[in-house]
Amino acid sequence: MSNMIQRRKTVSVMVGDVAIGGGAPIVVQSMTNTDTADVDATVAQTAALARAGSELVRVTVDRPEAARAIPYIRDGLDRLGVNVPLVGDFHYIGHKLLQDNPACAEALAKYRINPGNVGFREKRDTQFSSMIETALQFGKPVRIGVNWGSLDQDLATRMMDENAKLANPKPAAEITHEALVVSAIESAKRAEALGMGRDQIILSCKVSEVQSLIAVYRMLADRGDYALHLGLTEAGMGSKGIVASTAALAVLLQEGIGDTIRISLTPEPGGDRTREVVVGQEILQTMGFRSFVPQVTACPGCGRTTSTVFQHLAERIQGYVRDQMPAWRKQYTGVEELNLAVMGCIVNGPGESKYADIGISLPGTGEEPAAPVFIDGKKAVTLRGADIADQFKVLVDDYIESHYEKRV
């Protein structure tokens, strides 16, 4: 992590063997979109998310069939050697599902509780307390996750009514922000009153609007030392979802707020669910918080690069790095910090390549058909021919072999 960014001090929470808060690296998590009752499909998607780098995976537990499937999902993952902690996402009847399915309660590493729909009116405290007591019984942490789409309406109405009586009422949006924070904090205090420690509680207040998310989390961070889960809920599809999530989370992370993140992307039809994991990793890596895979710097192209050779090479190298990373990570220490450059012409190509650990400057329009390669800032070789990509891959492999310590 960059020395310029001071992380907010929070209490550490252990979710399985993953530490959240307390100065631990910011954790990337994700959520399945399979029917949890379909054990095989959920095991397959959870394994794919974990292999992509998701350090926690949340699954929906919405009915008895889903609750009964959880221990089988855990067993299936264990057989595959995938030890990622599973988080149960509960709404409405979570208290009953946990009570009736102790094997589910045991197999999950954490419970997500939504105080906005854990129970209504006189049943709210009873059902919330039941879930906390089950968590205490099985030694599980909880995420108290407030969402403005399911905010406690009794609380919101009361606060709106009180605001309306003021001589100078505050804007409705400000009251909504306050209600989100109050719901999270009051629920956490109630959990503590029932015997749960702060080292068992993570808080979140999710909204789908960037400026509101920033405002709410600043308030939440000011009111306690709880570990915080960040995420722009219902972020959207494609570039919109990526840009909105990045815009919101980058501001908060830069201010030291946030201990774990999830990027809530709407997948395109038939799209890969692991995309949200990659985006989360890339946010943290480009900001200097963590390193997951070698970085590939590539120029955008311009009139000097009418050839698409550098575009294809950048795509192939980036894909090669991500495909090879699971094997490299097992073999070499620190390989995720490798920096590569694939540049398209002589203007910035040599300079950027010199800043990288290993970089290539491809010929632009009208330039000599040769591609100098720079290793550790010095020109090492010039590549020519139709198989430049394969030649460069060999150089990358050789660089890793010679520069990174092999794991024993």
PDB file of N, CA and C in Angstrom, residues 33 48 55 137 169 189 206 241:
ATOM      1  N   ASN A  33     -24.641 -15.872  -8.360  1.00  0.00           N
ATOM      2  CA  ASN A  33     -25.996 -15.596  -8.825  1.00  0.00           C
ATOM      3  C   ASN A  33     -26.696 -16.880  -9.267  1.00  0.00           C
ATOM      4  N   ALA A  48     -15.037 -20.857  -9.329  1.00  0.00           N
ATOM      5  CA  ALA A  48     -14.535 -19.945 -10.362  1.00  0.00           C
ATOM      6  C   ALA A  48     -14.246 -18.567  -9.774  1.00  0.00           C
ATOM      7  N   GLU A  55     -11.813 -13.480  -2.246  1.00  0.00           N
ATOM      8  CA  GLU A  55     -11.331 -14.023  -0.975  1.00  0.00           C
ATOM      9  C   GLU A  55     -12.454 -14.393  -0.020  1.00  0.00           C
ATOM     10  N   GLN A 137     -23.510 -18.708  19.126  1.00  0.00           N
ATOM     11  CA  GLN A 137     -23.481 -20.148  19.411  1.00  0.00           C
ATOM     12  C   GLN A 137     -22.445 -20.868  18.550  1.00  0.00           C
ATOM     13  N   PRO A 169     -35.887  22.475   8.509  1.00  0.00           N
ATOM     14  CA  PRO A 169     -35.712  21.056   8.184  1.00  0.00           C
ATOM     15  C   PRO A 169     -34.535  20.832   7.225  1.00  0.00           C
ATOM     16  N   LYS A 189     -24.837  -1.898  18.020  1.00  0.00           N
ATOM     17  CA  LYS A 189     -24.893  -1.745  19.476  1.00  0.00           C
ATOM     18  C   LYS A 189     -25.782  -2.821  20.097  1.00  0.00           C
ATOM     19  N   LYS A 206     -25.124   0.401   1.972  1.00  0.00           N
ATOM     20  CA  LYS A 206     -25.004   0.445   0.515  1.00  0.00           C
ATOM     21  C   LYS A 206     -26.114   1.269  -0.125  1.00  0.00           C
ATOM     22  N   GLY A 241     -21.258   0.433 -14.763  1.00  0.00           N
ATOM     23  CA  GLY A 241     -21.077  -0.144 -13.441  1.00  0.00           C
ATOM     24  C   GLY A 241     -19.648  -0.043 -12.951  1.00  0.00           C
TER      25      GLY A 241
END
